Amino acid sequence: MTSLTREINAEDALQLLQKKMTTLVDVRAEIEFAKGALPYAQNIPILTTAERHQVGTCYKQKGQEAAIQLGHRLVAPFKTERVSAWAQHAGSDGVLVTCWRGGLRSQIACTWLSEVGVPSLRVRGGYKAMRNLLLGRLGNLPPFRILAGLTGSGKTELLHAIPRNTVDLEALAQHRGSTFGGMGPDHPQPAQASFENAVLFHLPRSGPVYIEDESAFIGSVSLPQEWVSHARIQDCIWLDSPLQDRVRRIWAEYVMLPLQKGVPREALLDHLIHRLVRLERRLGGARTQDLIANMNSAFNQPDHWQGHAWIGQLLAEYYDPRYHFAFERSRKKVVFQGDFQQCLQWIQSN
């Protein structure tokens, strides 16, 4: 490596990212990045997925030297373009570069950056070392304070009102945590490894840390078992909210907001009905059809209070009983209970 390139360990690399002092340029292939990535990482491959496949086949058939030569030939027509793309992410200390294990790909990328006069920081141990460092934090989790309350009570709003030491698990999961909680095709859920990385990356090192009461699964991703076990024995703050307020909040978030963002009414209705049908086994056929009828009626009169009936019915007959059952079974300790302002004031003074 030239004098324009220096190695940096995984801990220091994560600190740079957490201080938002740089962007991580991940030169792994797209298929690798999609399976697991770090926050603030940009995927600009030195070898694309197709190119990596060719090089891998060559390695198996002809050995390392032939594979390296093939890699250089494949990249040659695009070298200038890729180096330029990496260079655009240079921070004050240069471009922070990683590959899978800090091996040949990141070494070559840093060498090419040096050739055009751009300094770089190569992460020792690569993505694997940074991920392992994050996973190690599961062995020393800080105290949590769990924001609990029935569906629609405003737990997320309360979380966002707390000025520090919070982790928004639903935002990191790109899912609101209920059957209707997917954030749509424009916000697909992350890969499991990417979600774990993000949760542990954003976790404050000391507590108490405020999080919402979540099940192990948030949509298609799950919290690490160590996290789930730790959360079960932490203190809870119970947020009270009248049913009517919860219905209004859910109506605003799941119906009015998508409509205001331009989602066609018919498409939104189809999406909600599709999600509702997934609950039919638990709700029963007759109750599901009744809810669908109320939902159809609501979309014909979206600004009329009677249009909210299906939400109140769904809360009272499905979500509330399930939440109460799960919470009572968990035997979590409630240290404070109150409305939004009361809970916020208690948090600020404790």
Tab-separated table of C-alpha atoms in Angstrom:
chain	number	residue	atom	x	y	z
A	1	MET	CA	0.000	0.000	0.000
A	2	THR	CA	1.229	3.508	-0.741
A	3	SER	CA	1.546	6.374	1.709
A	4	LEU	CA	-1.866	7.644	0.593
A	5	THR	CA	-3.489	4.535	2.056
A	6	ARG	CA	-3.554	3.528	5.698
A	7	GLU	CA	-5.291	0.778	7.604
A	8	ILE	CA	-7.937	1.468	10.217
A	9	ASN	CA	-9.412	-1.054	12.639
A	10	ALA	CA	-13.102	-1.930	12.771
A	11	GLU	CA	-13.739	-0.005	16.003
A	12	ASP	CA	-12.282	3.225	14.619
A	13	ALA	CA	-14.164	2.756	11.343
A	14	LEU	CA	-17.471	2.408	13.201
A	15	GLN	CA	-16.705	5.505	15.263
A	16	LEU	CA	-16.124	7.528	12.097
A	17	LEU	CA	-19.484	6.359	10.763
A	18	GLN	CA	-21.303	7.010	14.041
A	19	LYS	CA	-19.912	10.536	14.155
A	20	LYS	CA	-21.098	10.922	10.535
A	21	MET	CA	-17.596	11.979	9.532
A	22	THR	CA	-17.517	9.834	6.414
A	23	THR	CA	-19.365	7.376	4.186
A	24	LEU	CA	-18.312	3.749	3.975
A	25	VAL	CA	-17.586	2.629	0.414
A	26	ASP	CA	-18.356	-1.084	0.274
A	27	VAL	CA	-16.746	-2.602	-2.824
A	28	ARG	CA	-18.380	-6.028	-2.463
A	29	ALA	CA	-20.667	-7.268	-5.225
A	30	GLU	CA	-24.325	-6.246	-5.158
A	31	ILE	CA	-25.453	-9.735	-4.143
A	32	GLU	CA	-23.187	-9.660	-1.073
A	33	PHE	CA	-24.258	-6.158	-0.066
A	34	ALA	CA	-27.937	-7.112	-0.367
A	35	LYS	CA	-27.461	-9.910	2.173
A	36	GLY	CA	-25.973	-7.624	4.803
A	37	ALA	CA	-24.705	-4.048	4.955
A	38	LEU	CA	-23.781	-1.354	7.455
A	39	PRO	CA	-25.503	2.001	7.991
A	40	TYR	CA	-24.111	4.866	5.909
A	41	ALA	CA	-22.543	2.425	3.441
A	42	GLN	CA	-22.606	2.958	-0.305
A	43	ASN	CA	-22.276	-0.115	-2.487
A	44	ILE	CA	-19.926	0.657	-5.384
A	45	PRO	CA	-18.553	-2.764	-6.388
A	46	ILE	CA	-15.063	-3.299	-7.700
A	47	LEU	CA	-16.521	-6.439	-9.296
A	48	THR	CA	-20.219	-6.641	-10.081
A	49	THR	CA	-22.161	-9.773	-9.201
A	50	ALA	CA	-21.783	-11.124	-12.743
A	51	GLU	CA	-18.060	-10.285	-12.867
A	52	ARG	CA	-17.490	-11.838	-9.442
A	53	HIS	CA	-19.183	-15.035	-10.610
A	54	GLN	CA	-16.841	-15.258	-13.607
A	55	VAL	CA	-13.791	-14.649	-11.430
A	56	GLY	CA	-14.957	-17.244	-8.901
A	57	THR	CA	-15.399	-19.854	-11.615
A	58	CYS	CA	-11.947	-19.058	-12.980
A	59	TYR	CA	-10.432	-19.387	-9.498
A	60	LYS	CA	-11.909	-22.865	-9.055
A	61	GLN	CA	-10.736	-24.004	-12.479
A	62	LYS	CA	-7.371	-22.238	-12.927
A	63	GLY	CA	-6.275	-20.847	-9.572
A	64	GLN	CA	-5.770	-17.480	-7.910
A	65	GLU	CA	-3.342	-15.858	-10.340
A	66	ALA	CA	-5.563	-16.525	-13.357
A	67	ALA	CA	-8.605	-15.277	-11.444
A	68	ILE	CA	-6.841	-12.021	-10.500
A	69	GLN	CA	-5.798	-11.453	-14.110
A	70	LEU	CA	-9.362	-12.070	-15.299
A	71	GLY	CA	-10.682	-9.652	-12.708
A	72	HIS	CA	-8.361	-6.906	-13.946
A	73	ARG	CA	-9.413	-7.547	-17.556
A	74	LEU	CA	-13.110	-7.424	-16.686
A	75	VAL	CA	-12.794	-4.193	-14.706
A	76	ALA	CA	-10.380	-2.404	-17.060
A	77	PRO	CA	-13.081	-0.767	-19.253
A	78	PHE	CA	-14.837	0.573	-16.126
A	79	LYS	CA	-11.858	1.311	-13.860
A	80	THR	CA	-11.876	5.094	-14.314
A	81	GLU	CA	-15.627	5.283	-13.739
A	82	ARG	CA	-15.507	3.163	-10.578
A	83	VAL	CA	-12.515	4.967	-9.068
A	84	SER	CA	-14.244	8.287	-9.719
A	85	ALA	CA	-17.381	7.024	-7.979
A	86	TRP	CA	-15.367	5.935	-4.936
A	87	ALA	CA	-13.504	9.247	-4.800
A	88	GLN	CA	-16.762	11.200	-4.564
A	89	HIS	CA	-17.232	9.794	-1.046
A	90	ALA	CA	-13.911	11.022	0.344
A	91	GLY	CA	-14.093	12.476	3.854
A	92	SER	CA	-11.470	14.613	5.557
A	93	ASP	CA	-9.214	11.537	5.949
A	94	GLY	CA	-9.975	10.060	2.552
A	95	VAL	CA	-12.274	7.318	1.309
A	96	LEU	CA	-13.249	4.692	3.905
A	97	VAL	CA	-13.136	1.402	1.982
A	98	THR	CA	-14.190	-2.111	2.885
A	99	CYS	CA	-14.832	-5.472	1.286
A	100	TRP	CA	-15.819	-8.781	2.889
A	101	ARG	CA	-12.696	-9.367	5.010
A	102	GLY	CA	-10.483	-6.410	4.149
A	103	GLY	CA	-8.637	-8.467	1.564
A	104	LEU	CA	-7.628	-8.135	-2.043
A	105	ARG	CA	-10.653	-6.195	-3.292
A	106	SER	CA	-10.316	-3.321	-0.834
A	107	GLN	CA	-6.521	-3.395	-1.226
A	108	ILE	CA	-6.796	-2.965	-4.990
A	109	ALA	CA	-9.470	-0.274	-4.623
A	110	CYS	CA	-7.207	1.723	-2.281
A	111	THR	CA	-4.250	1.297	-4.634
A	112	TRP	CA	-6.295	2.640	-7.539
A	113	LEU	CA	-7.440	5.604	-5.453
A	114	SER	CA	-3.791	6.331	-4.595
A	115	GLU	CA	-2.919	6.286	-8.282
A	116	VAL	CA	-5.206	9.293	-8.821
A	117	GLY	CA	-4.025	11.075	-5.681
A	118	VAL	CA	-6.997	10.261	-3.422
A	119	PRO	CA	-6.181	9.134	0.151
A	120	SER	CA	-8.046	6.159	1.565
A	121	LEU	CA	-8.684	4.268	4.793
A	122	ARG	CA	-8.848	0.497	4.439
A	123	VAL	CA	-10.824	-1.314	7.135
A	124	ARG	CA	-8.773	-4.118	8.664
A	125	GLY	CA	-10.907	-7.250	8.660
A	126	GLY	CA	-13.491	-5.598	6.414
A	127	TYR	CA	-17.261	-5.818	6.750
A	128	LYS	CA	-16.974	-9.103	8.658
A	129	ALA	CA	-14.886	-7.488	11.428
A	130	MET	CA	-17.277	-4.548	11.767
A	131	ARG	CA	-20.326	-6.823	11.908
A	132	ASN	CA	-18.690	-9.079	14.500
A	133	LEU	CA	-17.847	-6.032	16.603
A	134	LEU	CA	-21.486	-4.918	16.491
A	135	LEU	CA	-22.765	-8.399	17.342
A	136	GLY	CA	-20.410	-8.399	20.315
A	137	ARG	CA	-22.466	-5.582	21.825
A	138	LEU	CA	-25.284	-8.068	22.424
A	139	GLY	CA	-23.242	-9.404	25.324
A	140	ASN	CA	-23.306	-6.076	27.155
A	141	LEU	CA	-26.657	-4.436	26.461
A	142	PRO	CA	-27.536	-1.269	28.416
A	143	PRO	CA	-30.729	-0.989	30.506
A	144	PHE	CA	-33.893	-0.467	28.449
A	145	ARG	CA	-37.095	1.352	29.246
A	146	ILE	CA	-39.915	-0.143	27.219
A	147	LEU	CA	-42.709	2.086	25.914
A	148	ALA	CA	-45.801	-0.112	26.092
A	149	GLY	CA	-49.426	0.511	25.224
A	150	LEU	CA	-52.232	-0.713	23.012
A	151	THR	CA	-52.017	-0.438	19.236
A	152	GLY	CA	-52.416	3.158	18.102
A	153	SER	CA	-51.706	4.683	21.514
A	154	GLY	CA	-48.903	6.875	20.153
A	155	LYS	CA	-45.818	4.996	21.329
A	156	THR	CA	-43.804	6.089	18.292
A	157	GLU	CA	-44.734	9.747	18.815
A	158	LEU	CA	-43.690	9.441	22.461
A	159	LEU	CA	-40.405	7.832	21.436
A	160	HIS	CA	-39.692	10.698	19.027
A	161	ALA	CA	-40.471	13.251	21.741
A	162	ILE	CA	-37.692	11.863	23.945
A	163	PRO	CA	-34.598	13.956	23.170
A	164	ARG	CA	-31.905	11.264	23.485
A	165	ASN	CA	-31.081	7.604	24.117
A	166	THR	CA	-33.727	6.121	21.853
A	167	VAL	CA	-33.758	3.423	19.183
A	168	ASP	CA	-36.646	3.439	16.706
A	169	LEU	CA	-36.834	-0.262	15.894
A	170	GLU	CA	-39.779	0.103	13.519
A	171	ALA	CA	-37.980	2.761	11.480
A	172	LEU	CA	-34.882	0.574	11.212
A	173	ALA	CA	-37.066	-2.403	10.248
A	174	GLN	CA	-39.019	-0.290	7.731
A	175	HIS	CA	-42.187	-1.719	9.256
A	176	ARG	CA	-44.734	-0.362	11.737
A	177	GLY	CA	-45.048	-3.605	13.599
A	178	SER	CA	-48.649	-4.642	12.839
A	179	THR	CA	-50.278	-6.681	10.089
A	180	PHE	CA	-50.782	-3.414	8.206
A	181	GLY	CA	-47.321	-2.149	9.090
A	182	GLY	CA	-45.376	-2.560	5.843
A	183	MET	CA	-44.235	0.796	4.525
A	184	GLY	CA	-44.887	-0.089	0.904
A	185	PRO	CA	-42.793	-1.012	-2.153
A	186	ASP	CA	-40.783	2.222	-1.899
A	187	HIS	CA	-39.557	1.138	1.545
A	188	PRO	CA	-38.728	-2.584	1.405
A	189	GLN	CA	-37.589	-4.186	4.620
A	190	PRO	CA	-33.838	-4.643	5.019
A	191	ALA	CA	-32.035	-7.964	5.023
A	192	GLN	CA	-31.879	-9.613	8.441
A	193	ALA	CA	-28.144	-8.938	8.842
A	194	SER	CA	-28.580	-5.303	7.772
A	195	PHE	CA	-31.339	-4.845	10.357
A	196	GLU	CA	-29.204	-6.339	13.123
A	197	ASN	CA	-26.289	-4.119	12.100
A	198	ALA	CA	-28.468	-1.007	12.157
A	199	VAL	CA	-30.023	-1.769	15.561
A	200	LEU	CA	-26.660	-2.350	17.227
A	201	PHE	CA	-24.991	0.529	15.378
A	202	HIS	CA	-27.600	3.014	16.628
A	203	LEU	CA	-27.807	1.562	20.147
A	204	PRO	CA	-26.439	4.020	22.749
A	205	ARG	CA	-23.677	2.432	24.813
A	206	SER	CA	-25.178	3.497	28.155
A	207	GLY	CA	-28.761	3.572	29.371
A	208	PRO	CA	-31.507	3.728	30.007
A	209	VAL	CA	-32.345	3.358	26.316
A	210	TYR	CA	-35.969	3.913	25.297
A	211	ILE	CA	-37.527	1.525	22.789
A	212	GLU	CA	-41.062	0.521	21.860
A	213	ASP	CA	-42.536	-2.737	23.073
A	214	GLU	CA	-42.051	-5.078	20.115
A	215	SER	CA	-42.453	-8.765	19.467
A	216	ALA	CA	-39.402	-10.723	18.330
A	217	PHE	CA	-40.500	-10.266	14.703
A	218	ILE	CA	-41.078	-6.865	13.123
A	219	GLY	CA	-42.501	-7.771	9.755
A	220	SER	CA	-40.024	-10.092	8.042
A	221	VAL	CA	-37.029	-9.283	10.256
A	222	SER	CA	-36.411	-10.372	13.824
A	223	LEU	CA	-34.594	-8.984	16.823
A	224	PRO	CA	-31.604	-10.993	18.088
A	225	GLN	CA	-32.505	-13.482	20.810
A	226	GLU	CA	-30.161	-11.766	23.274
A	227	TRP	CA	-32.055	-8.503	22.708
A	228	VAL	CA	-35.457	-10.167	23.162
A	229	SER	CA	-34.377	-11.897	26.376
A	230	HIS	CA	-32.922	-8.663	27.756
A	231	ALA	CA	-36.048	-6.647	26.894
A	232	ARG	CA	-38.290	-9.107	28.743
A	233	ILE	CA	-36.845	-8.148	32.129
A	234	GLN	CA	-36.735	-4.363	31.647
A	235	ASP	CA	-39.016	-1.719	33.170
A	236	CYS	CA	-42.036	-0.541	31.163
A	237	ILE	CA	-43.851	2.756	30.804
A	238	TRP	CA	-47.504	2.225	29.855
A	239	LEU	CA	-49.023	4.852	27.564
A	240	ASP	CA	-52.794	5.259	27.962
A	241	SER	CA	-54.906	6.516	25.066
A	242	PRO	CA	-58.717	6.365	24.587
A	243	LEU	CA	-60.023	4.061	21.870
A	244	GLN	CA	-61.409	6.991	19.862
A	245	ASP	CA	-57.992	8.692	19.805
A	246	ARG	CA	-56.289	5.464	18.786
A	247	VAL	CA	-58.759	4.972	15.952
A	248	ARG	CA	-58.146	8.508	14.692
A	249	ARG	CA	-54.394	8.015	14.858
A	250	ILE	CA	-54.515	4.766	12.884
A	251	TRP	CA	-56.919	6.263	10.338
A	252	ALA	CA	-54.575	9.200	9.821
A	253	GLU	CA	-51.453	7.041	9.500
A	254	TYR	CA	-52.667	4.087	7.474
A	255	VAL	CA	-55.371	5.724	5.342
A	256	MET	CA	-55.143	9.493	5.100
A	257	LEU	CA	-51.345	9.749	4.901
A	258	PRO	CA	-50.976	7.290	1.987
A	259	LEU	CA	-53.841	9.032	0.156
A	260	GLN	CA	-52.174	12.414	0.674
A	261	LYS	CA	-48.946	10.964	-0.717
A	262	GLY	CA	-50.754	10.018	-3.906
A	263	VAL	CA	-51.478	6.332	-3.364
A	264	PRO	CA	-54.608	5.572	-5.434
A	265	ARG	CA	-57.623	4.870	-3.258
A	266	GLU	CA	-58.380	1.561	-4.991
A	267	ALA	CA	-54.789	0.372	-4.584
A	268	LEU	CA	-54.754	1.286	-0.903
A	269	LEU	CA	-58.075	-0.460	-0.307
A	270	ASP	CA	-56.822	-3.603	-2.070
A	271	HIS	CA	-53.657	-3.521	0.047
A	272	LEU	CA	-55.581	-3.204	3.322
A	273	ILE	CA	-58.059	-5.931	2.383
A	274	HIS	CA	-55.189	-8.233	1.404
A	275	ARG	CA	-53.595	-7.640	4.799
A	276	LEU	CA	-56.896	-8.189	6.588
A	277	VAL	CA	-57.505	-11.500	4.819
A	278	ARG	CA	-54.225	-12.741	6.298
A	279	LEU	CA	-55.909	-12.530	9.716
A	280	GLU	CA	-58.959	-14.555	8.659
A	281	ARG	CA	-57.797	-17.728	10.378
A	282	ARG	CA	-57.766	-15.904	13.718
A	283	LEU	CA	-60.735	-13.595	13.105
A	284	GLY	CA	-63.032	-16.151	11.524
A	285	GLY	CA	-64.664	-15.906	8.112
A	286	ALA	CA	-67.838	-14.051	9.130
A	287	ARG	CA	-65.994	-11.417	11.141
A	288	THR	CA	-63.450	-10.907	8.358
A	289	GLN	CA	-66.187	-10.357	5.778
A	290	ASP	CA	-67.918	-7.902	8.116
A	291	LEU	CA	-64.673	-5.944	8.490
A	292	ILE	CA	-64.129	-5.924	4.729
A	293	ALA	CA	-67.659	-4.579	4.209
A	294	ASN	CA	-67.011	-1.805	6.738
A	295	MET	CA	-63.686	-1.067	5.100
A	296	ASN	CA	-65.296	-0.749	1.665
A	297	SER	CA	-67.884	1.594	3.149
A	298	ALA	CA	-65.138	3.684	4.747
A	299	PHE	CA	-63.397	4.247	1.439
A	300	ASN	CA	-66.630	5.565	-0.039
A	301	GLN	CA	-66.819	8.218	2.701
A	302	PRO	CA	-63.192	8.743	3.881
A	303	ASP	CA	-63.830	12.024	5.715
A	304	HIS	CA	-66.858	10.808	7.646
A	305	TRP	CA	-66.404	9.494	11.182
A	306	GLN	CA	-68.553	6.443	10.453
A	307	GLY	CA	-65.834	5.374	8.031
A	308	HIS	CA	-63.574	4.565	10.965
A	309	ALA	CA	-65.790	1.777	12.307
A	310	TRP	CA	-63.684	-1.051	10.918
A	311	ILE	CA	-60.596	0.231	12.766
A	312	GLY	CA	-62.357	0.347	16.133
A	313	GLN	CA	-63.776	-3.114	15.518
A	314	LEU	CA	-60.366	-4.512	14.577
A	315	LEU	CA	-58.733	-2.994	17.646
A	316	ALA	CA	-61.410	-4.131	20.083
A	317	GLU	CA	-61.836	-7.635	18.674
A	318	TYR	CA	-58.302	-8.514	17.613
A	319	TYR	CA	-55.369	-6.264	18.512
A	320	ASP	CA	-56.315	-5.245	22.064
A	321	PRO	CA	-57.018	-8.774	23.374
A	322	ARG	CA	-53.843	-10.120	21.771
A	323	TYR	CA	-51.702	-7.293	23.149
A	324	HIS	CA	-53.147	-7.646	26.655
A	325	PHE	CA	-52.589	-11.408	26.584
A	326	ALA	CA	-48.981	-11.127	25.399
A	327	PHE	CA	-48.141	-8.331	27.834
A	328	GLU	CA	-49.623	-10.132	30.834
A	329	ARG	CA	-47.798	-13.312	29.907
A	330	SER	CA	-44.499	-11.414	29.695
A	331	ARG	CA	-44.928	-10.200	33.307
A	332	LYS	CA	-43.065	-6.986	32.574
A	333	LYS	CA	-42.862	-4.463	35.387
A	334	VAL	CA	-44.777	-1.221	34.736
A	335	VAL	CA	-42.999	1.603	36.579
A	336	PHE	CA	-45.286	4.374	35.313
A	337	GLN	CA	-48.660	4.656	33.571
A	338	GLY	CA	-50.272	7.769	32.140
A	339	ASP	CA	-51.282	9.725	29.058
A	340	PHE	CA	-48.802	11.184	26.563
A	341	GLN	CA	-47.879	14.313	28.523
A	342	GLN	CA	-47.753	12.498	31.849
A	343	CYS	CA	-45.450	9.824	30.440
A	344	LEU	CA	-43.200	12.389	28.781
A	345	GLN	CA	-42.926	14.438	31.972
A	346	TRP	CA	-42.077	11.327	33.986
A	347	ILE	CA	-39.383	10.339	31.477
A	348	GLN	CA	-37.858	13.818	31.529
A	349	SER	CA	-37.654	13.813	35.333
A	350	ASN	CA	-36.449	10.234	35.740
